[in-house]
mmCIF file of C-alpha atoms in Angstrom:
data_model
loop_
_atom_site.group_PDB
_atom_site.id
_atom_site.type_symbol
_atom_site.label_atom_id
_atom_site.label_comp_id
_atom_site.label_asym_id
_atom_site.label_seq_id
_atom_site.Cartn_x
_atom_site.Cartn_y
_atom_site.Cartn_z
ATOM 1 C CA UNK H 1364 -70.717 155.950 -79.259
ATOM 2 C CA UNK H 1365 -69.978 153.936 -82.370
ATOM 3 C CA UNK H 1366 -71.061 156.336 -85.991
ATOM 4 C CA UNK H 1367 -72.539 154.034 -88.536
ATOM 5 C CA UNK H 1368 -70.814 153.188 -91.823
ATOM 6 C CA UNK H 1369 -72.077 151.700 -95.047
ATOM 7 C CA UNK H 1370 -71.182 148.580 -96.009
ATOM 8 C CA UNK H 1371 -68.873 147.632 -98.287
ATOM 9 C CA UNK H 1372 -71.314 146.198 -100.575
ATOM 10 C CA UNK H 1373 -73.516 149.309 -100.783
ATOM 11 C CA UNK H 1374 -70.719 151.468 -101.523
ATOM 12 C CA UNK H 1375 -69.766 149.877 -104.656
ATOM 13 C CA UNK H 1376 -71.532 150.602 -107.558
ATOM 14 C CA UNK H 1377 -73.709 149.102 -110.115
ATOM 15 C CA UNK H 1378 -72.590 147.410 -113.001
ATOM 16 C CA UNK H 1379 -73.471 148.537 -116.475
ATOM 17 C CA UNK H 1380 -77.207 147.644 -117.655
ATOM 18 C CA UNK H 1381 -76.582 145.950 -121.180
ATOM 19 C CA UNK H 1382 -77.583 147.810 -124.189
ATOM 20 C CA UNK H 1383 -81.621 146.623 -125.068
ATOM 21 C CA UNK H 1384 -81.169 144.795 -128.585
ATOM 22 C CA UNK H 1385 -82.833 146.718 -131.046
ATOM 23 C CA UNK H 1386 -85.638 145.137 -133.040
ATOM 24 C CA UNK H 1387 -84.484 143.806 -136.853
ATOM 25 C CA UNK H 1388 -88.424 144.493 -137.646
ATOM 26 C CA UNK H 1389 -91.179 145.224 -136.603
ATOM 27 C CA UNK H 1390 -94.982 144.845 -137.727
ATOM 28 C CA UNK H 1391 -97.933 147.026 -137.103
ATOM 29 C CA UNK H 1392 -101.349 144.077 -134.995
ATOM 30 C CA UNK H 1393 -104.481 144.753 -135.780
ATOM 31 C CA UNK H 1394 -105.118 145.782 -132.261
ATOM 32 C CA UNK H 1395 -102.227 148.816 -132.708
ATOM 33 C CA UNK H 1396 -99.730 146.469 -131.117
ATOM 34 C CA UNK H 1397 -96.836 145.762 -132.612
ATOM 35 C CA UNK H 1398 -94.616 142.112 -133.753
ATOM 36 C CA UNK H 1399 -90.719 142.387 -132.625
ATOM 37 C CA UNK H 1400 -88.418 140.715 -134.340
ATOM 38 C CA UNK H 1401 -85.264 140.563 -132.734
ATOM 39 C CA UNK H 1402 -81.969 138.539 -132.836
ATOM 40 C CA UNK H 1403 -80.719 136.983 -129.626
ATOM 41 C CA UNK H 1404 -77.127 136.237 -129.922
ATOM 42 C CA UNK H 1405 -76.711 135.367 -126.576
ATOM 43 C CA UNK H 1406 -78.430 131.978 -127.516
ATOM 44 C CA UNK H 1407 -77.264 131.298 -130.471
ATOM 45 C CA UNK H 1408 -76.059 133.682 -133.448
ATOM 46 C CA UNK H 1409 -78.822 131.976 -135.867
ATOM 47 C CA UNK H 1410 -81.741 132.487 -133.107
ATOM 48 C CA UNK H 1411 -84.473 135.116 -133.545
ATOM 49 C CA UNK H 1412 -87.008 135.989 -131.302
ATOM 50 C CA UNK H 1413 -90.560 137.270 -131.898
ATOM 51 C CA UNK H 1414 -92.436 138.990 -129.048
ATOM 52 C CA UNK H 1415 -96.127 140.798 -129.123
ATOM 53 C CA UNK H 1416 -96.469 143.807 -127.376
ATOM 54 C CA UNK H 1417 -100.385 143.239 -126.930
ATOM 55 C CA UNK H 1418 -100.538 139.805 -125.509
ATOM 56 C CA UNK H 1419 -97.225 138.945 -124.731
ATOM 57 C CA UNK H 1420 -96.952 135.815 -126.701
ATOM 58 C CA UNK H 1421 -93.286 135.121 -127.361
ATOM 59 C CA UNK H 1422 -91.628 132.744 -129.798
ATOM 60 C CA UNK H 1423 -88.141 131.424 -130.594
ATOM 61 C CA UNK H 1424 -86.848 130.434 -133.710
ATOM 62 C CA UNK H 1425 -83.795 128.471 -134.288
ATOM 63 C CA UNK H 1426 -84.220 125.111 -135.196
ATOM 64 C CA UNK H 1427 -82.204 125.445 -138.660
ATOM 65 C CA UNK H 1428 -78.864 125.472 -139.014
ATOM 66 C CA UNK H 1429 -78.553 129.123 -140.296
ATOM 67 C CA UNK H 1430 -79.972 132.836 -139.483
ATOM 68 C CA UNK H 1431 -81.387 133.026 -142.628
ATOM 69 C CA UNK H 1432 -84.313 130.481 -142.538
ATOM 70 C CA UNK H 1433 -84.461 130.887 -139.055
ATOM 71 C CA UNK H 1434 -85.158 135.070 -139.782
ATOM 72 C CA UNK H 1435 -87.232 134.033 -142.297
ATOM 73 C CA UNK H 1436 -89.484 131.937 -140.176
ATOM 74 C CA UNK H 1437 -89.594 134.752 -137.652
ATOM 75 C CA UNK H 1438 -90.477 137.198 -139.808
ATOM 76 C CA UNK H 1439 -93.565 134.878 -141.576
ATOM 77 C CA UNK H 1440 -94.555 133.827 -137.956
ATOM 78 C CA UNK H 1441 -94.861 138.048 -136.917
ATOM 79 C CA UNK H 1442 -96.552 138.834 -139.908
ATOM 80 C CA UNK H 1443 -99.215 135.899 -139.515
ATOM 81 C CA UNK H 1444 -99.270 136.778 -135.775
ATOM 82 C CA UNK H 1445 -100.105 140.674 -136.341
ATOM 83 C CA UNK H 1446 -102.528 139.843 -139.379
ATOM 84 C CA UNK H 1447 -104.987 138.274 -136.417
ATOM 85 C CA UNK H 1448 -103.518 139.516 -133.141
ATOM 86 C CA UNK H 1449 -106.383 142.171 -131.610
ATOM 87 C CA UNK H 1450 -104.418 142.973 -128.724
ATOM 88 C CA UNK H 1451 -104.032 146.275 -127.435
ATOM 89 C CA UNK H 1452 -100.238 147.422 -126.294
ATOM 90 C CA UNK H 1453 -100.891 148.415 -122.243
ATOM 91 C CA UNK H 1454 -100.365 151.917 -121.581
ATOM 92 C CA UNK H 1455 -96.911 153.062 -119.176
#
């Protein structure tokens, strides 16, 4: 009887996961969640993303040439969203 052998693909270790990008800024919402402003270098070096951890709304900020203007746009959106979003963060 032939012994069971593990396929080659199952013996190959998985590649390491990339480090998560840390938020550049974080705004506290009315509901207790946060709106995170995060750089998106995989899209463009001048690109930023805002994401609410309560309602999961995501905005991309890469309309302008230059990271400063896109960052200012992202921070303004995050502040305005945090002032009105009442969604609470999900546990777990």
